[in-house]
mmCIF file of C-alpha atoms in Angstrom:
data_model
loop_
_atom_site.group_PDB
_atom_site.id
_atom_site.type_symbol
_atom_site.label_atom_id
_atom_site.label_comp_id
_atom_site.label_asym_id
_atom_site.label_seq_id
_atom_site.Cartn_x
_atom_site.Cartn_y
_atom_site.Cartn_z
ATOM 1 C CA MET A 1161 96.380 84.382 105.081
ATOM 2 C CA ASP A 1162 99.930 83.402 105.802
ATOM 3 C CA ASN A 1163 101.385 86.902 105.449
ATOM 4 C CA PHE A 1164 102.001 89.094 108.477
ATOM 5 C CA PHE A 1165 102.257 92.050 106.108
ATOM 6 C CA GLU A 1166 102.503 92.934 102.441
ATOM 7 C CA LEU A 1167 104.244 96.101 101.247
ATOM 8 C CA LYS A 1168 103.905 97.357 97.662
ATOM 9 C CA ASN A 1169 105.319 100.355 95.807
ATOM 10 C CA HIS A 1170 102.649 101.629 93.394
ATOM 11 C CA ASP A 1171 104.798 104.609 92.387
ATOM 12 C CA VAL A 1172 106.801 105.096 89.164
ATOM 13 C CA GLY A 1173 109.993 105.731 91.164
ATOM 14 C CA THR A 1174 112.131 103.658 93.517
ATOM 15 C CA HIS A 1175 111.662 104.253 97.261
ATOM 16 C CA GLU A 1176 113.482 103.238 100.414
ATOM 17 C CA VAL A 1177 110.913 102.043 102.944
ATOM 18 C CA SER A 1178 111.616 101.248 106.600
ATOM 19 C CA VAL A 1179 109.117 98.994 108.370
ATOM 20 C CA GLU A 1180 109.006 98.608 112.146
ATOM 21 C CA ILE A 1181 106.360 96.534 113.908
ATOM 22 C CA LEU A 1182 105.751 96.807 117.654
ATOM 23 C CA ASN A 1183 103.652 94.504 119.794
ATOM 24 C CA SER A 1184 101.062 95.650 122.350
ATOM 25 C CA HIS A 1185 103.856 96.068 124.943
ATOM 26 C CA ASN A 1186 105.607 98.572 122.635
ATOM 27 C CA GLU A 1187 108.411 96.058 121.982
ATOM 28 C CA SER A 1188 109.877 95.885 118.495
ATOM 29 C CA VAL A 1189 109.111 92.507 116.893
ATOM 30 C CA PHE A 1190 110.312 93.373 113.378
ATOM 31 C CA LYS A 1191 112.481 96.075 111.806
ATOM 32 C CA GLU A 1192 113.749 96.058 108.230
ATOM 33 C CA SER A 1193 114.446 98.464 105.365
ATOM 34 C CA TYR A 1194 113.653 97.758 101.736
ATOM 35 C CA LYS A 1195 114.508 99.462 98.453
ATOM 36 C CA LEU A 1196 111.425 98.929 96.289
ATOM 37 C CA ARG A 1197 111.400 99.570 92.558
ATOM 38 C CA PRO A 1198 108.154 100.538 90.763
ATOM 39 C CA ASP A 1199 105.425 97.892 91.261
ATOM 40 C CA GLU A 1200 107.747 95.781 93.431
ATOM 41 C CA SER A 1201 106.399 94.218 96.625
ATOM 42 C CA VAL A 1202 107.658 92.302 99.652
ATOM 43 C CA SER A 1203 105.895 90.282 102.318
ATOM 44 C CA MET A 1204 106.673 88.498 105.560
ATOM 45 C CA THR A 1205 105.173 85.288 106.911
ATOM 46 C CA LYS A 1206 103.104 85.515 110.092
ATOM 47 C CA PRO A 1207 104.820 84.649 113.357
ATOM 48 C CA PHE A 1208 103.878 81.246 114.765
ATOM 49 C CA ASN A 1209 101.973 82.687 117.747
ATOM 50 C CA LEU A 1210 99.711 84.753 115.469
ATOM 51 C CA LYS A 1211 99.225 82.038 112.856
ATOM 52 C CA ASN A 1212 97.918 79.621 115.485
ATOM 53 C CA SER A 1213 95.922 82.018 117.666
ATOM 54 C CA PHE A 1214 92.153 82.438 117.623
ATOM 55 C CA GLU A 1215 92.432 85.857 119.289
ATOM 56 C CA SER A 1216 93.284 89.163 117.660
ATOM 57 C CA LYS A 1217 96.579 90.751 118.641
ATOM 58 C CA GLU A 1218 97.427 94.439 118.472
ATOM 59 C CA TYR A 1219 100.435 95.586 116.462
ATOM 60 C CA ILE A 1220 101.716 99.078 115.738
ATOM 61 C CA PHE A 1221 103.043 99.506 112.209
ATOM 62 C CA LYS A 1222 105.515 102.347 111.695
ATOM 63 C CA ILE A 1223 106.503 103.066 108.088
ATOM 64 C CA ILE A 1224 109.150 105.614 107.090
ATOM 65 C CA LEU A 1225 109.501 106.563 103.433
ATOM 66 C CA ASP A 1226 112.772 107.816 101.914
ATOM 67 C CA ASN A 1227 114.568 108.544 105.215
ATOM 68 C CA GLY A 1228 111.723 110.560 106.726
ATOM 69 C CA ILE A 1229 110.139 112.426 103.798
ATOM 70 C CA ALA A 1230 106.863 110.750 104.793
ATOM 71 C CA GLU A 1231 105.958 108.704 107.862
ATOM 72 C CA GLU A 1232 102.862 106.796 108.954
ATOM 73 C CA LYS A 1233 102.130 104.997 112.221
ATOM 74 C CA THR A 1234 98.959 103.071 112.975
ATOM 75 C CA SER A 1235 97.655 100.403 115.311
ATOM 76 C CA ILE A 1236 96.099 97.311 113.724
ATOM 77 C CA TYR A 1237 94.515 94.256 115.302
ATOM 78 C CA LEU A 1238 95.485 91.102 113.393
ATOM 79 C CA ASN A 1239 94.409 87.495 113.706
ATOM 80 C CA ARG A 1240 95.018 84.260 111.824
ATOM 81 C CA TRP A 1241 92.585 85.372 109.069
ATOM 82 C CA SER A 1242 93.946 88.862 108.444
ATOM 83 C CA THR A 1243 97.064 90.602 107.209
ATOM 84 C CA ALA A 1244 98.354 94.167 107.128
ATOM 85 C CA THR A 1245 98.854 95.790 103.738
ATOM 86 C CA MET A 1246 101.022 98.844 103.222
ATOM 87 C CA ASP A 1247 100.823 100.666 99.915
ATOM 88 C CA ILE A 1248 103.064 103.464 98.636
ATOM 89 C CA TYR A 1249 101.301 106.008 96.389
ATOM 90 C CA TRP A 1250 103.697 108.968 96.166
ATOM 91 C CA ASP A 1251 101.227 111.220 94.291
ATOM 92 C CA ASN A 1252 98.472 110.816 96.923
ATOM 93 C CA GLU A 1253 97.854 113.334 99.677
ATOM 94 C CA THR A 1254 98.742 110.475 102.037
ATOM 95 C CA PRO A 1255 101.605 108.607 100.302
ATOM 96 C CA ILE A 1256 101.586 105.683 102.780
ATOM 97 C CA MET A 1257 98.391 103.698 103.288
ATOM 98 C CA ILE A 1258 98.238 101.006 106.005
ATOM 99 C CA ARG A 1259 95.180 98.806 106.418
ATOM 100 C CA GLU A 1260 93.982 95.410 107.558
ATOM 101 C CA VAL A 1261 92.689 92.913 105.002
ATOM 102 C CA MET A 1262 90.525 89.935 105.980
ATOM 103 C CA VAL A 1263 90.433 86.689 104.025
#
């Protein structure tokens, strides 16, 4: 998979979502905010060093929904064959779901 991450709003309302990704040294490698309408999604291409590596690399994904109403932080190991998916389901007990998907 060429995507570093995919973020999708499955809710009926618009949400502001902040995404920060840290590497294993706790250094920020990506930080961006998005305003996602219902069923809208965004993605980012994998960095070169991950796309061409045979080893898994640890990343910490920190997602903040609507300026702090909900927040989720998790560590995921990614490699050239996997991507992180982040799904917004406002009506769920856990409105932000972050997981790794393998090809």
